[in-house]
Amino acid sequence: METVLSGIRPTGKLHLGNYFGAVKNFVKMQETHNCFFFIADYHSLTTHPKPEDLHGNVKHVLAEYLAAGLDPEKATLYVQSDLPEIAELYLFLNMNAYLGELERVTTFKEKARKQPENVNAGLLTYPTLMAADIIIHKADKVPVGKDQEQNLEMSRTFARRFNRMYKEDYFPIPQAFNFGEQLVKIPGLDGSGKMGKSEGESNAIFLSDEPKVIRKKVMRAVTDSGPTEPNQQKAEPIENLFSLLKVVSKPDVVAHFDEAYNSCSIRYGDLKKQLAEDIIIFTEPIREKINSLLGDETAISKAARMGAEKAHESARKTIREVREIIGFRPF
Ligand code: TRP
């Protein structure tokens, strides 16, 4: 069975874009693949979160993953920092990672521009840590978005380099993974771009948003002054609202508003009201589950411990073999 792996940095709440773009597929993949899903809290240190935030952020993502349907019995769901083996493999990979190639990575250049006061070595070696995450479990497939393609390419480089250096076909070369249908791109509410892309909180709808917050955000979404002639092409902000409608509403509802748009009788207020209510219907059970999990210390720690144990097993085996290959021998 193929091994699939994905990590998420615990830097914010999950929004509809995370759900429809990734998590929904993870829930399906856990039925058919050997899955590792983890919370990349080592990686989050590259932006220096406060110690008092770190644990809570990790806990929140864990609760959200569980609430969205990831099953710790089926998938291996764990916290990166529970596996010191990852840090060890990261150290080994760094010995064969070169400054020039690391400096050329776009996400590094972007981060360096965004936080010029904190261009730390962790930021530079972010791709080696990501490679360690992936190859420690000998993952075959990594579901990644466009923004992570170059990091994944670096993982392939490091895996190949290790195999070549030690003349052993040890690590599989991880490939990008598109599960089933093409990934659905969920737009934000500010008229352009992906949900969660811009910093403003009102651009994204979080799985944990209360109904009144959802209504407020949707009612404030950007629109235009309306179609002036039949079958007019929709401007991006309107297209975006329809994209959202398509993922949460019934097909006849979408058809109704499409028809209204094409005949110039649409009232955006009606569309938004409908959209908000359908988002609420969709997110409500997940939100309730998140809240109940956040209040249930035992359930969360049980899931985390179980994940750590399963993940440890495969990480420990890899590290034992890697040490052997590199030439470390116990006395
Ligand atoms: N870099 C990824 C992101 O920001 C998170 C991540 C860390 C990851 N390690 C990974 C993703 C390993 C896939 C595989 O989205």
GROMACS .gro file of C-alpha atoms and ligand atoms in nm:
model
  346
    1MET     CA    1   0.000   0.000   0.000
    2GLU     CA    2   0.128   0.346  -0.084
    3THR     CA    3   0.227   0.578   0.197
    4VAL     CA    4   0.083   0.929   0.188
    5LEU     CA    5   0.207   1.207   0.416
    6SER     CA    6   0.106   1.564   0.482
    7GLY     CA    7   0.198   1.827   0.738
    8ILE     CA    8   0.037   2.150   0.846
    9ARG     CA    9   0.191   2.432   1.044
   10PRO     CA   10  -0.016   2.520   1.353
   11THR     CA   11  -0.035   2.890   1.275
   12GLY     CA   12  -0.407   2.946   1.250
   13LYS     CA   13  -0.752   2.801   1.249
   14LEU     CA   14  -0.859   2.578   0.959
   15HIS     CA   15  -1.080   2.749   0.703
   16LEU     CA   16  -1.307   2.621   0.427
   17GLY     CA   17  -1.015   2.638   0.185
   18ASN     CA   18  -0.812   2.396   0.399
   19TYR     CA   19  -1.114   2.173   0.428
   20PHE     CA   20  -1.218   2.148   0.063
   21GLY     CA   21  -0.863   2.181  -0.070
   22ALA     CA   22  -0.707   1.913   0.150
   23VAL     CA   23  -0.870   1.776   0.464
   24LYS     CA   24  -1.178   1.642   0.288
   25ASN     CA   25  -0.949   1.434   0.066
   26PHE     CA   26  -0.741   1.320   0.365
   27VAL     CA   27  -1.060   1.176   0.514
   28LYS     CA   28  -1.108   0.969   0.198
   29MET     CA   29  -0.740   0.877   0.162
   30GLN     CA   30  -0.724   0.726   0.508
   31GLU     CA   31  -0.955   0.451   0.378
   32THR     CA   32  -0.730   0.355   0.088
   33HIS     CA   33  -0.374   0.456   0.180
   34ASN     CA   34  -0.124   0.425   0.460
   35CYS     CA   35  -0.155   0.786   0.581
   36PHE     CA   36   0.061   1.005   0.803
   37PHE     CA   37  -0.087   1.343   0.892
   38PHE     CA   38   0.109   1.560   1.131
   39ILE     CA   39   0.121   1.903   1.287
   40ALA     CA   40   0.447   2.074   1.196
   41ASP     CA   41   0.522   2.251   1.523
   42TYR     CA   42   0.901   2.239   1.472
   43HIS     CA   43   0.844   2.427   1.147
   44SER     CA   44   0.631   2.685   1.321
   45LEU     CA   45   0.937   2.788   1.527
   46THR     CA   46   1.081   2.950   1.212
   47THR     CA   47   0.843   3.236   1.280
   48HIS     CA   48   0.897   3.235   1.660
   49PRO     CA   49   0.554   3.173   1.813
   50LYS     CA   50   0.526   3.261   2.182
   51PRO     CA   51   0.573   2.963   2.418
   52GLU     CA   52   0.229   3.032   2.564
   53ASP     CA   53   0.066   2.997   2.220
   54LEU     CA   54   0.242   2.688   2.088
   55HIS     CA   55   0.060   2.413   2.276
   56GLY     CA   56  -0.282   2.570   2.229
   57ASN     CA   57  -0.227   2.611   1.856
   58VAL     CA   58  -0.128   2.246   1.819
   59LYS     CA   59  -0.426   2.138   2.026
   60HIS     CA   60  -0.660   2.344   1.811
   61VAL     CA   61  -0.543   2.184   1.486
   62LEU     CA   62  -0.562   1.838   1.642
   63ALA     CA   63  -0.922   1.904   1.748
   64GLU     CA   64  -1.004   2.039   1.402
   65TYR     CA   65  -0.851   1.742   1.222
   66LEU     CA   66  -1.040   1.499   1.445
   67ALA     CA   67  -1.364   1.696   1.410
   68ALA     CA   68  -1.329   1.703   1.032
   69GLY     CA   69  -1.315   1.324   1.027
   70LEU     CA   70  -0.953   1.214   1.049
   71ASP     CA   71  -0.952   0.889   1.239
   72PRO     CA   72  -0.649   0.810   1.457
   73GLU     CA   73  -0.726   0.439   1.419
   74LYS     CA   74  -0.704   0.457   1.041
   75ALA     CA   75  -0.442   0.724   0.980
   76THR     CA   76  -0.133   0.806   1.184
   77LEU     CA   77  -0.214   1.148   1.322
   78TYR     CA   78   0.071   1.299   1.524
   79VAL     CA   79   0.262   1.602   1.643
   80GLN     CA   80   0.602   1.654   1.477
   81SER     CA   81   0.781   1.745   1.801
   82ASP     CA   82   0.677   1.410   1.951
   83LEU     CA   83   0.929   1.254   1.711
   84PRO     CA   84   1.286   1.367   1.794
   85GLU     CA   85   1.396   1.124   1.520
   86ILE     CA   86   1.282   1.387   1.271
   87ALA     CA   87   1.525   1.638   1.423
   88GLU     CA   88   1.803   1.383   1.395
   89LEU     CA   89   1.734   1.307   1.031
   90TYR     CA   90   1.714   1.683   0.968
   91LEU     CA   91   2.065   1.716   1.110
   92PHE     CA   92   2.198   1.444   0.881
   93LEU     CA   93   2.029   1.594   0.574
   94ASN     CA   94   2.164   1.939   0.657
   95MET     CA   95   2.519   1.808   0.629
   96ASN     CA   96   2.454   1.751   0.260
   97ALA     CA   97   2.237   2.054   0.189
   98TYR     CA   98   2.406   2.349   0.025
   99LEU     CA   99   2.370   2.716   0.101
  100GLY     CA  100   2.325   2.807  -0.266
  101GLU     CA  101   2.034   2.575  -0.330
  102LEU     CA  102   1.862   2.666  -0.003
  103GLU     CA  103   1.892   3.038  -0.073
  104ARG     CA  104   1.722   2.995  -0.409
  105VAL     CA  105   1.400   2.854  -0.265
  106THR     CA  106   1.114   3.097  -0.329
  107THR     CA  107   0.941   3.040   0.005
  108PHE     CA  108   1.269   3.126   0.181
  109LYS     CA  109   1.311   3.445  -0.021
  110GLU     CA  110   0.952   3.541   0.052
  111LYS     CA  111   0.987   3.479   0.426
  112ALA     CA  112   1.317   3.666   0.435
  113ARG     CA  113   1.140   3.961   0.278
  114LYS     CA  114   0.846   3.937   0.517
  115GLN     CA  115   1.053   3.909   0.835
  116PRO     CA  116   1.386   4.079   0.758
  117GLU     CA  117   1.458   4.109   1.131
  118ASN     CA  118   1.442   3.730   1.171
  119VAL     CA  119   1.607   3.550   0.880
  120ASN     CA  120   1.707   3.251   1.093
  121ALA     CA  121   1.879   2.929   0.989
  122GLY     CA  122   1.554   2.740   1.045
  123LEU     CA  123   1.393   2.941   0.768
  124LEU     CA  124   1.683   2.865   0.537
  125THR     CA  125   1.676   2.493   0.617
  126TYR     CA  126   1.297   2.468   0.614
  127PRO     CA  127   1.320   2.238   0.307
  128THR     CA  128   1.559   1.993   0.479
  129LEU     CA  129   1.323   1.968   0.776
  130MET     CA  130   1.036   1.910   0.537
  131ALA     CA  131   1.238   1.643   0.357
  132ALA     CA  132   1.310   1.475   0.692
  133ASP     CA  133   0.934   1.478   0.769
  134ILE     CA  134   0.860   1.302   0.444
  135ILE     CA  135   1.138   1.049   0.410
  136ILE     CA  136   1.145   0.945   0.775
  137HIS     CA  137   0.833   0.742   0.693
  138LYS     CA  138   0.952   0.664   0.341
  139ALA     CA  139   0.643   0.837   0.205
  140ASP     CA  140   0.563   0.785  -0.163
  141LYS     CA  141   0.304   1.056  -0.207
  142VAL     CA  142   0.269   1.407  -0.070
  143PRO     CA  143  -0.050   1.602  -0.141
  144VAL     CA  144   0.079   1.958  -0.181
  145GLY     CA  145  -0.052   2.282  -0.317
  146LYS     CA  146   0.129   2.492  -0.575
  147ASP     CA  147   0.313   2.691  -0.308
  148GLN     CA  148   0.483   2.378  -0.172
  149GLU     CA  149   0.594   2.224  -0.502
  150GLN     CA  150   0.945   2.362  -0.484
  151ASN     CA  151   0.988   2.241  -0.126
  152LEU     CA  152   0.880   1.896  -0.239
  153GLU     CA  153   1.126   1.912  -0.527
  154MET     CA  154   1.397   1.983  -0.267
  155SER     CA  155   1.285   1.676  -0.072
  156ARG     CA  156   1.338   1.470  -0.384
  157THR     CA  157   1.683   1.623  -0.428
  158PHE     CA  158   1.782   1.537  -0.070
  159ALA     CA  159   1.643   1.184  -0.092
  160ARG     CA  160   1.825   1.119  -0.420
  161ARG     CA  161   2.144   1.273  -0.288
  162PHE     CA  162   2.138   1.049   0.019
  163ASN     CA  163   2.083   0.740  -0.196
  164ARG     CA  164   2.365   0.842  -0.429
  165MET     CA  165   2.610   0.934  -0.152
  166TYR     CA  166   2.570   0.610   0.029
  167LYS     CA  167   2.522   0.404  -0.285
  168GLU     CA  168   2.202   0.253  -0.163
  169ASP     CA  169   1.851   0.274  -0.299
  170TYR     CA  170   1.723   0.351   0.047
  171PHE     CA  171   1.470   0.636   0.033
  172PRO     CA  172   1.180   0.629  -0.212
  173ILE     CA  173   1.158   0.953  -0.413
  174PRO     CA  174   0.839   1.128  -0.296
  175GLN     CA  175   0.592   1.244  -0.560
  176ALA     CA  176   0.322   1.511  -0.553
  177PHE     CA  177  -0.023   1.367  -0.517
  178ASN     CA  178  -0.355   1.473  -0.656
  179PHE     CA  179  -0.622   1.259  -0.502
  180GLY     CA  180  -0.925   1.187  -0.717
  181GLU     CA  181  -1.062   1.493  -0.888
  182GLN     CA  182  -0.849   1.805  -0.926
  183LEU     CA  183  -0.815   2.005  -0.609
  184VAL     CA  184  -1.097   2.249  -0.558
  185LYS     CA  185  -0.967   2.599  -0.520
  186ILE     CA  186  -1.170   2.785  -0.264
  187PRO     CA  187  -1.163   3.161  -0.315
  188GLY     CA  188  -1.168   3.415  -0.036
  189LEU     CA  189  -1.441   3.669   0.032
  190ASP     CA  190  -1.243   3.979  -0.058
  191GLY     CA  191  -1.296   3.945  -0.429
  192SER     CA  192  -0.970   3.793  -0.544
  193GLY     CA  193  -0.735   3.508  -0.467
  194LYS     CA  194  -0.747   3.200  -0.250
  195MET     CA  195  -0.915   3.178   0.086
  196GLY     CA  196  -0.661   3.240   0.362
  197LYS     CA  197  -0.414   3.399   0.124
  198SER     CA  198  -0.458   3.753   0.250
  199GLU     CA  199  -0.399   3.830   0.615
  200GLY     CA  200  -0.739   3.980   0.697
  201GLU     CA  201  -0.955   3.751   0.911
  202SER     CA  202  -1.268   3.842   0.718
  203ASN     CA  203  -1.139   3.692   0.393
  204ALA     CA  204  -1.171   3.339   0.529
  205ILE     CA  205  -1.448   3.138   0.689
  206PHE     CA  206  -1.311   2.917   0.963
  207LEU     CA  207  -1.456   2.578   1.049
  208SER     CA  208  -1.488   2.705   1.405
  209ASP     CA  209  -1.671   3.030   1.317
  210GLU     CA  210  -2.002   3.090   1.494
  211PRO     CA  211  -2.310   3.132   1.270
  212LYS     CA  212  -2.334   3.504   1.337
  213VAL     CA  213  -1.971   3.551   1.237
  214ILE     CA  214  -2.029   3.353   0.917
  215ARG     CA  215  -2.335   3.566   0.832
  216LYS     CA  216  -2.141   3.885   0.892
  217LYS     CA  217  -1.844   3.779   0.681
  218VAL     CA  218  -2.055   3.656   0.391
  219MET     CA  219  -2.280   3.964   0.388
  220ARG     CA  220  -1.967   4.180   0.364
  221ALA     CA  221  -1.814   3.982   0.076
  222VAL     CA  222  -1.712   4.189  -0.224
  223THR     CA  223  -1.959   4.203  -0.517
  224ASP     CA  224  -2.015   4.434  -0.812
  225SER     CA  225  -2.307   4.650  -0.922
  226GLY     CA  226  -2.480   4.359  -1.094
  227PRO     CA  227  -2.519   4.231  -1.450
  228THR     CA  228  -2.651   4.480  -1.703
  229GLU     CA  229  -2.714   4.245  -1.993
  230PRO     CA  230  -2.827   3.881  -2.019
  231ASN     CA  231  -2.565   3.605  -1.994
  232GLN     CA  232  -2.293   3.850  -1.907
  233GLN     CA  233  -1.966   3.702  -1.792
  234LYS     CA  234  -1.926   3.708  -1.415
  235ALA     CA  235  -1.657   3.926  -1.263
  236GLU     CA  236  -1.411   3.749  -1.029
  237PRO     CA  237  -1.579   3.840  -0.699
  238ILE     CA  238  -1.912   3.706  -0.828
  239GLU     CA  239  -1.751   3.396  -0.974
  240ASN     CA  240  -1.600   3.342  -0.630
  241LEU     CA  241  -1.936   3.354  -0.454
  242PHE     CA  242  -2.070   3.100  -0.702
  243SER     CA  243  -1.765   2.877  -0.640
  244LEU     CA  244  -1.844   2.879  -0.270
  245LEU     CA  245  -2.211   2.815  -0.339
  246LYS     CA  246  -2.115   2.515  -0.549
  247VAL     CA  247  -1.933   2.344  -0.265
  248VAL     CA  248  -2.190   2.399   0.009
  249SER     CA  249  -2.529   2.434  -0.162
  250LYS     CA  250  -2.753   2.195  -0.352
  251PRO     CA  251  -2.725   2.198  -0.733
  252ASP     CA  252  -3.075   2.340  -0.777
  253VAL     CA  253  -2.984   2.634  -0.554
  254VAL     CA  254  -2.677   2.705  -0.766
  255ALA     CA  255  -2.886   2.672  -1.083
  256HIS     CA  256  -3.144   2.912  -0.942
  257PHE     CA  257  -2.891   3.190  -0.877
  258ASP     CA  258  -2.712   3.123  -1.203
  259GLU     CA  259  -3.038   3.166  -1.386
  260ALA     CA  260  -3.113   3.483  -1.187
  261TYR     CA  261  -2.772   3.622  -1.277
  262ASN     CA  262  -2.813   3.540  -1.645
  263SER     CA  263  -3.151   3.708  -1.658
  264CYS     CA  264  -3.022   4.013  -1.466
  265SER     CA  265  -3.277   3.962  -1.189
  266ILE     CA  266  -3.027   3.854  -0.927
  267ARG     CA  267  -3.014   4.019  -0.587
  268TYR     CA  268  -2.675   3.961  -0.433
  269GLY     CA  269  -2.825   4.002  -0.087
  270ASP     CA  270  -3.041   3.692  -0.146
  271LEU     CA  271  -2.747   3.495  -0.278
  272LYS     CA  272  -2.537   3.588   0.023
  273LYS     CA  273  -2.812   3.500   0.269
  274GLN     CA  274  -2.849   3.160   0.109
  275LEU     CA  275  -2.473   3.108   0.094
  276ALA     CA  276  -2.430   3.201   0.462
  277GLU     CA  277  -2.706   2.961   0.570
  278ASP     CA  278  -2.566   2.676   0.363
  279ILE     CA  279  -2.215   2.733   0.501
  280ILE     CA  280  -2.363   2.728   0.851
  281ILE     CA  281  -2.545   2.400   0.782
  282PHE     CA  282  -2.221   2.254   0.656
  283THR     CA  283  -1.987   2.378   0.930
  284GLU     CA  284  -2.218   2.345   1.232
  285PRO     CA  285  -2.155   1.975   1.311
  286ILE     CA  286  -1.780   2.025   1.267
  287ARG     CA  287  -1.776   2.335   1.487
  288GLU     CA  288  -1.971   2.158   1.760
  289LYS     CA  289  -1.729   1.868   1.749
  290ILE     CA  290  -1.428   2.105   1.764
  291ASN     CA  291  -1.572   2.274   2.072
  292SER     CA  292  -1.649   1.952   2.249
  293LEU     CA  293  -1.301   1.814   2.173
  294LEU     CA  294  -1.134   2.133   2.296
  295GLY     CA  295  -1.308   2.076   2.629
  296ASP     CA  296  -1.209   1.711   2.639
  297GLU     CA  297  -0.844   1.691   2.742
  298THR     CA  298  -0.858   1.309   2.755
  299ALA     CA  299  -0.981   1.258   2.400
  300ILE     CA  300  -0.716   1.489   2.255
  301SER     CA  301  -0.427   1.342   2.451
  302LYS     CA  302  -0.542   0.989   2.377
  303ALA     CA  303  -0.537   1.065   2.003
  304ALA     CA  304  -0.198   1.240   2.026
  305ARG     CA  305  -0.040   0.958   2.223
  306MET     CA  306  -0.172   0.695   1.988
  307GLY     CA  307  -0.041   0.889   1.687
  308ALA     CA  308   0.301   0.941   1.848
  309GLU     CA  309   0.330   0.572   1.918
  310LYS     CA  310   0.244   0.466   1.563
  311ALA     CA  311   0.466   0.733   1.406
  312HIS     CA  312   0.753   0.646   1.638
  313GLU     CA  313   0.759   0.292   1.520
  314SER     CA  314   0.835   0.380   1.160
  315ALA     CA  315   1.064   0.674   1.249
  316ARG     CA  316   1.274   0.467   1.485
  317LYS     CA  317   1.326   0.198   1.224
  318THR     CA  318   1.439   0.455   0.963
  319ILE     CA  319   1.681   0.624   1.202
  320ARG     CA  320   1.833   0.292   1.304
  321GLU     CA  321   1.894   0.203   0.940
  322VAL     CA  322   2.016   0.551   0.843
  323ARG     CA  323   2.270   0.555   1.126
  324GLU     CA  324   2.394   0.220   1.005
  325ILE     CA  325   2.418   0.341   0.643
  326ILE     CA  326   2.602   0.661   0.741
  327GLY     CA  327   2.850   0.454   0.939
  328PHE     CA  328   2.765   0.512   1.303
  329ARG     CA  329   2.819   0.194   1.498
  330PRO     CA  330   2.727   0.130   1.860
  331PHE     CA  331   3.014   0.040   2.093
  332TRP     N1  332   0.552   2.337   0.447
  332TRP     C1  333   0.416   2.292   0.459
  332TRP     C2  334   0.325   2.414   0.451
  332TRP     O1  335   0.361   2.520   0.493
  332TRP     C3  336   0.394   2.217   0.588
  332TRP     C4  337   0.478   2.095   0.594
  332TRP     C5  338   0.583   2.071   0.679
  332TRP     C6  339   0.465   1.980   0.511
  332TRP     N2  340   0.635   1.949   0.654
  332TRP     C7  341   0.566   1.890   0.553
  332TRP     C8  342   0.378   1.945   0.407
  332TRP     C9  343   0.582   1.766   0.491
  332TRP    C10  344   0.393   1.822   0.346
  332TRP    C11  345   0.495   1.734   0.387
  332TRP     O2  346   0.213   2.400   0.406
   0.00000   0.00000   0.00000
